[in-house]
């Protein structure tokens, strides 16, 4: 039996078992690279691999965020995003922007992992607030105008 | 739009829960020592009605006990199926946490810490960084102490030990690590301690709540439930 003639359920199981089921820092690059390659194999592969590709968004730079959001928009994949991992080594706005954008579009977001590595002194101006309706929002304490007001 | 988070992991000084919010569907919460300082209003059953799994990485020092006390964890504990704590906290463990020891997984960092004698009084232990060859020198001292403690303790409370999957085949490790691993596996077998291999958190963005531990705890509870039903 040739691969394309396999039942889609079986192809799905093969693809899902070829990558780790959840996010881990040691496997994230390999996982995403594998899924990107699988998306290019055929329409069937793409239909299975693409949701897995967008399931977890890992952001640790403004560039990452821009790429992830642009791809999600182009592929109409916001609804596929289930996990957002923000490791903010650079600018607090990475997390702020990610939170704002995703709280607007990612209706299926279920897992949020936030790690901020900025020194304490540089953090004084910021606070993370958990928003009652969207569950999270970010605010610059010294500048109330930056509050995430578009989170509904 | 409403987002109902099921998993939240906060490793941050910037977290602020000065207002009271409800996460109606949150099942897994990981909150480190820094975020815990400001989370006192979050860790309440009314705010986290669905919470079942809680991990507190980095909470082990005396000063962290203040944050724990302020957080009033006592009320939240009965609803939890698993708790993940640092092994270094065990010696300072508040009484209200001690009674949940059979559903607590203790993280033991094999590198850079002395091995407390009390470590084998826990029921479930995850030995971290044991697979890292760059720390082999420190582990050459630490792991034999752990092995010796397990061997000497009779009877032993320790029921399971969680190791990195790379330790499943000690022959692939460098000689020193290979010998240490074999010793540890042997003493576990001798004492009836179950060895479970599972990928472990390596950075603070990795999941701290062990899937295997959650699964086994659930199975244990179901088995206990069946036993009670039969008795009835």
Coordinates of C-alpha atoms in Angstrom, one line a residue, chain B residues 13-162:
Chain B
X13 CA 8.9 39.3 39.0
X14 CA 6.4 41.3 37.0
X15 CA 3.3 39.3 37.9
X16 CA 0.8 41.2 40.0
X17 CA -2.4 39.8 41.3
X18 CA -3.5 42.8 43.4
X19 CA -7.0 42.3 42.0
X20 CA -9.0 39.1 42.4
X21 CA -9.7 37.2 39.3
X22 CA -11.2 33.8 38.6
X23 CA -9.8 31.3 36.2
X24 CA -12.7 29.0 36.0
X25 CA -11.1 26.3 33.9
X26 CA -7.5 26.5 35.0
X27 CA -6.3 22.9 35.7
X28 CA -2.5 23.3 35.8
X29 CA -0.6 26.2 37.5
X30 CA 3.1 26.6 37.8
X31 CA 4.3 29.6 39.7
X32 CA 7.9 30.3 40.7
X33 CA 9.2 31.9 43.9
X34 CA 9.3 35.4 42.3
X35 CA 5.7 35.3 41.0
X36 CA 4.5 33.7 44.2
X37 CA 5.4 36.8 46.2
X38 CA 2.6 38.7 44.4
X39 CA 0.2 35.8 43.9
X40 CA -1.4 35.7 47.4
X41 CA -4.9 36.6 46.0
X42 CA -4.7 34.1 43.2
X43 CA -4.1 30.9 45.1
X44 CA -7.5 30.6 46.5
X45 CA -10.2 27.9 45.7
X46 CA -12.6 30.6 44.7
X47 CA -10.2 32.0 42.1
X48 CA -9.1 28.5 40.9
X49 CA -12.1 26.2 41.2
X50 CA -10.8 23.7 38.6
X51 CA -7.1 23.6 39.7
X52 CA -5.8 20.1 40.0
X53 CA -2.0 20.3 39.6
X54 CA 0.2 22.9 41.2
X55 CA 4.0 23.3 40.8
X56 CA 6.2 25.7 42.8
X57 CA 9.6 25.7 41.2
X58 CA 12.3 27.7 43.0
X59 CA 10.4 27.8 46.2
X60 CA 12.7 26.4 48.8
X61 CA 14.4 29.1 50.9
X62 CA 13.3 30.3 54.3
X63 CA 12.3 33.6 52.7
X64 CA 10.0 31.7 50.4
X65 CA 8.1 30.4 53.4
X66 CA 6.8 33.9 53.9
X67 CA 5.3 33.9 50.4
X68 CA 3.8 30.5 51.0
X69 CA 2.3 31.6 54.3
X70 CA 0.9 34.7 52.7
X71 CA -0.6 32.7 49.8
X72 CA -2.8 30.6 52.2
X73 CA -2.3 27.4 50.3
X74 CA -4.0 25.3 52.9
X75 CA -7.5 25.9 51.5
X76 CA -6.4 25.1 48.0
X77 CA -4.6 21.8 48.8
X78 CA -7.6 19.4 49.2
X79 CA -8.7 19.9 45.6
X80 CA -5.2 19.2 44.2
X81 CA -4.3 15.9 42.6
X82 CA -0.6 16.6 42.4
X83 CA 1.8 19.1 43.8
X84 CA 5.4 19.6 42.6
X85 CA 7.9 21.1 45.0
X86 CA 11.6 21.5 45.4
X87 CA 13.3 18.8 47.4
X88 CA 15.2 21.5 49.2
X89 CA 12.0 22.6 50.7
X90 CA 11.3 19.3 52.4
X91 CA 13.3 20.1 55.5
X92 CA 11.2 23.3 56.0
X93 CA 8.0 21.8 54.8
X94 CA 5.0 23.3 56.6
X95 CA 2.8 20.8 58.3
X96 CA -0.2 21.5 56.1
X97 CA 1.9 20.4 53.1
X98 CA 3.3 17.4 54.8
X99 CA 0.0 15.6 55.0
X100 CA -0.2 15.7 51.2
X101 CA 3.2 14.1 50.7
X102 CA 1.9 11.1 48.9
X103 CA 0.6 13.3 46.1
X104 CA 3.8 15.4 46.0
X105 CA 6.6 15.1 43.5
X106 CA 9.8 16.5 44.9
X107 CA 12.4 17.9 42.4
X108 CA 15.9 17.0 43.5
X109 CA 18.7 19.0 41.6
X110 CA 21.5 16.5 41.5
X111 CA 24.1 19.3 40.9
X112 CA 25.2 21.9 43.3
X113 CA 23.2 20.9 46.3
X114 CA 24.1 18.8 49.3
X115 CA 22.0 15.7 49.6
X116 CA 19.9 16.0 52.7
X117 CA 19.4 12.8 54.6
X118 CA 15.6 13.5 54.7
X119 CA 15.4 13.2 50.9
X120 CA 14.4 9.6 51.1
X121 CA 11.5 10.3 53.3
X122 CA 9.5 11.7 50.4
X123 CA 7.3 9.3 48.4
X124 CA 8.1 10.6 44.9
X125 CA 11.4 12.1 43.7
X126 CA 12.5 13.6 40.4
X127 CA 16.2 13.6 40.0
X128 CA 17.1 16.5 37.7
X129 CA 20.3 17.3 35.8
X130 CA 21.5 13.7 36.3
X131 CA 21.8 13.3 32.6
X132 CA 23.9 16.4 32.1
X133 CA 27.5 15.4 31.4
X134 CA 28.8 18.9 32.1
X135 CA 27.8 18.4 35.7
X136 CA 29.4 14.9 36.0
X137 CA 31.9 16.1 38.6
X138 CA 29.3 17.3 41.1
X139 CA 27.2 14.2 40.5
X140 CA 30.0 11.9 41.3
X141 CA 29.6 13.1 44.9
X142 CA 25.9 13.6 45.0
X143 CA 24.4 10.4 43.5
X144 CA 26.4 8.0 45.7
X145 CA 25.1 9.8 48.7
X146 CA 21.5 9.3 47.4
X147 CA 22.2 5.7 46.6
X148 CA 23.6 5.1 50.1
X149 CA 20.6 6.9 51.8
X150 CA 18.2 4.7 49.8
X151 CA 20.1 1.6 50.7
X152 CA 20.3 2.3 54.4
X153 CA 16.6 3.4 54.9
X154 CA 14.5 0.5 56.0
X155 CA 11.5 0.6 55.6
X156 CA 11.6 3.3 52.9
X157 CA 8.8 5.8 52.0
X158 CA 10.2 6.4 48.6
X159 CA 7.9 4.7 46.0
X160 CA 9.0 6.2 42.7
X161 CA 11.9 8.0 41.2
X162 CA 11.7 10.0 38.0

